[in-house]
């Protein structure tokens, strides 16, 4: 139950920071640090988890690999959106979907 409460506090902090026009990256970092502090996660515990994961899991299941893959995917979605906007496809897409 405390984990759920901690998640709600971190999400609330994120919403407050976004409302106060704090940049998204900074707001996410502050919320993540607050979440970690509420759950009493130490840097040593994080390091030990990463080291054990590095030794015990295959490459495709490691946090670093998954993080890089997710980051690349988000960047490619943005590239696709920009390309669609520049070519005019996005302007025709909404009316086509409404029909």
PDB file of C-alpha atoms in Angstrom:
ATOM      1  CA  UNK A   1       0.000   0.000   0.000  1.00  0.00           C
ATOM      2  CA  UNK A   2       2.899   2.331   0.749  1.00  0.00           C
ATOM      3  CA  UNK A   3       4.288   1.788  -2.760  1.00  0.00           C
ATOM      4  CA  UNK A   4       0.981   2.905  -4.262  1.00  0.00           C
ATOM      5  CA  UNK A   5       0.998   5.980  -2.037  1.00  0.00           C
ATOM      6  CA  UNK A   6       4.585   6.740  -3.072  1.00  0.00           C
ATOM      7  CA  UNK A   7       3.662   6.420  -6.735  1.00  0.00           C
ATOM      8  CA  UNK A   8       0.748   8.793  -6.245  1.00  0.00           C
ATOM      9  CA  UNK A   9       2.997  11.347  -4.513  1.00  0.00           C
ATOM     10  CA  UNK A  10       5.626  11.131  -7.277  1.00  0.00           C
ATOM     11  CA  UNK A  11       2.977  11.487  -9.981  1.00  0.00           C
ATOM     12  CA  UNK A  12       1.408  14.413  -8.127  1.00  0.00           C
ATOM     13  CA  UNK A  13       4.827  16.055  -7.889  1.00  0.00           C
ATOM     14  CA  UNK A  14       5.295  15.559 -11.619  1.00  0.00           C
ATOM     15  CA  UNK A  15       1.939  17.193 -12.350  1.00  0.00           C
ATOM     16  CA  UNK A  16       2.735  20.135 -10.056  1.00  0.00           C
ATOM     17  CA  UNK A  17       6.133  20.642 -11.664  1.00  0.00           C
ATOM     18  CA  UNK A  18       4.635  20.509 -15.147  1.00  0.00           C
ATOM     19  CA  UNK A  19       1.964  23.007 -14.100  1.00  0.00           C
ATOM     20  CA  UNK A  20       4.732  25.351 -12.907  1.00  0.00           C
ATOM     21  CA  UNK A  21       6.332  25.138 -16.368  1.00  0.00           C
ATOM     22  CA  UNK A  22       9.386  23.114 -15.278  1.00  0.00           C
ATOM     23  CA  UNK A  23      10.988  21.396 -18.260  1.00  0.00           C
ATOM     24  CA  UNK A  24       9.763  17.839 -18.775  1.00  0.00           C
ATOM     25  CA  UNK A  25      13.138  16.130 -18.366  1.00  0.00           C
ATOM     26  CA  UNK A  26      13.889  17.921 -15.114  1.00  0.00           C
ATOM     27  CA  UNK A  27      10.407  17.270 -13.775  1.00  0.00           C
ATOM     28  CA  UNK A  28      10.710  13.549 -14.513  1.00  0.00           C
ATOM     29  CA  UNK A  29      14.127  13.351 -12.851  1.00  0.00           C
ATOM     30  CA  UNK A  30      12.910  15.173  -9.734  1.00  0.00           C
ATOM     31  CA  UNK A  31       9.842  12.927  -9.525  1.00  0.00           C
ATOM     32  CA  UNK A  32      11.941   9.785  -9.971  1.00  0.00           C
ATOM     33  CA  UNK A  33      14.376  10.881  -7.251  1.00  0.00           C
ATOM     34  CA  UNK A  34      11.475  11.672  -4.930  1.00  0.00           C
ATOM     35  CA  UNK A  35       9.954   8.263  -5.664  1.00  0.00           C
ATOM     36  CA  UNK A  36      13.260   6.575  -4.873  1.00  0.00           C
ATOM     37  CA  UNK A  37      13.639   8.539  -1.653  1.00  0.00           C
ATOM     38  CA  UNK A  38      10.127   7.641  -0.536  1.00  0.00           C
ATOM     39  CA  UNK A  39      10.885   3.966  -1.131  1.00  0.00           C
ATOM     40  CA  UNK A  40      14.290   4.333   0.577  1.00  0.00           C
ATOM     41  CA  UNK A  41      16.229   3.031  -2.417  1.00  0.00           C
ATOM     42  CA  UNK A  42      19.940   3.704  -1.975  1.00  0.00           C
ATOM     43  CA  UNK A  43      22.468   4.256  -4.773  1.00  0.00           C
ATOM     44  CA  UNK A  44      24.292   1.155  -3.520  1.00  0.00           C
ATOM     45  CA  UNK A  45      21.178  -0.970  -3.992  1.00  0.00           C
ATOM     46  CA  UNK A  46      20.717   0.394  -7.509  1.00  0.00           C
ATOM     47  CA  UNK A  47      24.345  -0.352  -8.357  1.00  0.00           C
ATOM     48  CA  UNK A  48      24.142  -3.892  -6.949  1.00  0.00           C
ATOM     49  CA  UNK A  49      20.996  -4.572  -8.955  1.00  0.00           C
ATOM     50  CA  UNK A  50      22.598  -3.343 -12.171  1.00  0.00           C
ATOM     51  CA  UNK A  51      25.743  -5.406 -11.585  1.00  0.00           C
ATOM     52  CA  UNK A  52      23.798  -8.587 -10.806  1.00  0.00           C
ATOM     53  CA  UNK A  53      21.594  -7.961 -13.837  1.00  0.00           C
ATOM     54  CA  UNK A  54      24.666  -7.527 -16.016  1.00  0.00           C
ATOM     55  CA  UNK A  55      26.014 -10.896 -14.900  1.00  0.00           C
ATOM     56  CA  UNK A  56      22.797 -12.928 -14.759  1.00  0.00           C
ATOM     57  CA  UNK A  57      20.653 -11.807 -17.698  1.00  0.00           C
ATOM     58  CA  UNK A  58      21.121 -12.034 -21.464  1.00  0.00           C
ATOM     59  CA  UNK A  59      21.785  -8.804 -23.353  1.00  0.00           C
ATOM     60  CA  UNK A  60      18.229  -8.356 -24.604  1.00  0.00           C
ATOM     61  CA  UNK A  61      16.840  -8.384 -21.051  1.00  0.00           C
ATOM     62  CA  UNK A  62      19.255  -5.891 -19.503  1.00  0.00           C
ATOM     63  CA  UNK A  63      18.009  -2.489 -18.383  1.00  0.00           C
ATOM     64  CA  UNK A  64      20.586  -0.558 -20.411  1.00  0.00           C
ATOM     65  CA  UNK A  65      19.689  -2.391 -23.623  1.00  0.00           C
ATOM     66  CA  UNK A  66      15.980  -1.879 -23.051  1.00  0.00           C
ATOM     67  CA  UNK A  67      16.491   1.805 -22.201  1.00  0.00           C
ATOM     68  CA  UNK A  68      18.510   2.405 -25.373  1.00  0.00           C
ATOM     69  CA  UNK A  69      15.913   0.551 -27.448  1.00  0.00           C
ATOM     70  CA  UNK A  70      13.062   2.573 -25.977  1.00  0.00           C
ATOM     71  CA  UNK A  71      14.940   5.850 -26.487  1.00  0.00           C
ATOM     72  CA  UNK A  72      15.663   4.974 -30.121  1.00  0.00           C
ATOM     73  CA  UNK A  73      12.013   4.059 -30.669  1.00  0.00           C
ATOM     74  CA  UNK A  74      10.778   7.372 -29.263  1.00  0.00           C
ATOM     75  CA  UNK A  75      13.266   9.286 -31.405  1.00  0.00           C
ATOM     76  CA  UNK A  76      12.186   7.402 -34.540  1.00  0.00           C
ATOM     77  CA  UNK A  77       8.529   8.157 -33.810  1.00  0.00           C
ATOM     78  CA  UNK A  78       9.427  11.856 -33.630  1.00  0.00           C
ATOM     79  CA  UNK A  79      11.358  11.610 -36.909  1.00  0.00           C
ATOM     80  CA  UNK A  80       8.357   9.937 -38.536  1.00  0.00           C
ATOM     81  CA  UNK A  81       6.057  12.683 -37.234  1.00  0.00           C
ATOM     82  CA  UNK A  82       8.323  15.422 -38.602  1.00  0.00           C
ATOM     83  CA  UNK A  83       8.592  13.665 -41.963  1.00  0.00           C
ATOM     84  CA  UNK A  84       4.812  13.276 -42.158  1.00  0.00           C
ATOM     85  CA  UNK A  85       4.328  16.952 -41.332  1.00  0.00           C
ATOM     86  CA  UNK A  86       6.835  18.152 -43.920  1.00  0.00           C
ATOM     87  CA  UNK A  87       5.401  15.978 -46.673  1.00  0.00           C
ATOM     88  CA  UNK A  88       1.815  16.954 -45.851  1.00  0.00           C
ATOM     89  CA  UNK A  89       0.678  13.436 -45.005  1.00  0.00           C
ATOM     90  CA  UNK A  90      -0.411  14.425 -41.506  1.00  0.00           C
ATOM     91  CA  UNK A  91      -2.701  17.134 -42.928  1.00  0.00           C
ATOM     92  CA  UNK A  92      -4.506  14.552 -45.062  1.00  0.00           C
ATOM     93  CA  UNK A  93      -4.539  11.839 -42.408  1.00  0.00           C
ATOM     94  CA  UNK A  94      -7.140  13.304 -40.028  1.00  0.00           C
ATOM     95  CA  UNK A  95      -9.806  13.957 -42.703  1.00  0.00           C
ATOM     96  CA  UNK A  96      -9.195  10.507 -44.186  1.00  0.00           C
ATOM     97  CA  UNK A  97      -9.699   8.885 -40.776  1.00  0.00           C
ATOM     98  CA  UNK A  98     -12.922  10.842 -40.211  1.00  0.00           C
ATOM     99  CA  UNK A  99     -14.423   9.497 -43.427  1.00  0.00           C
TER     100      UNK A  99
END
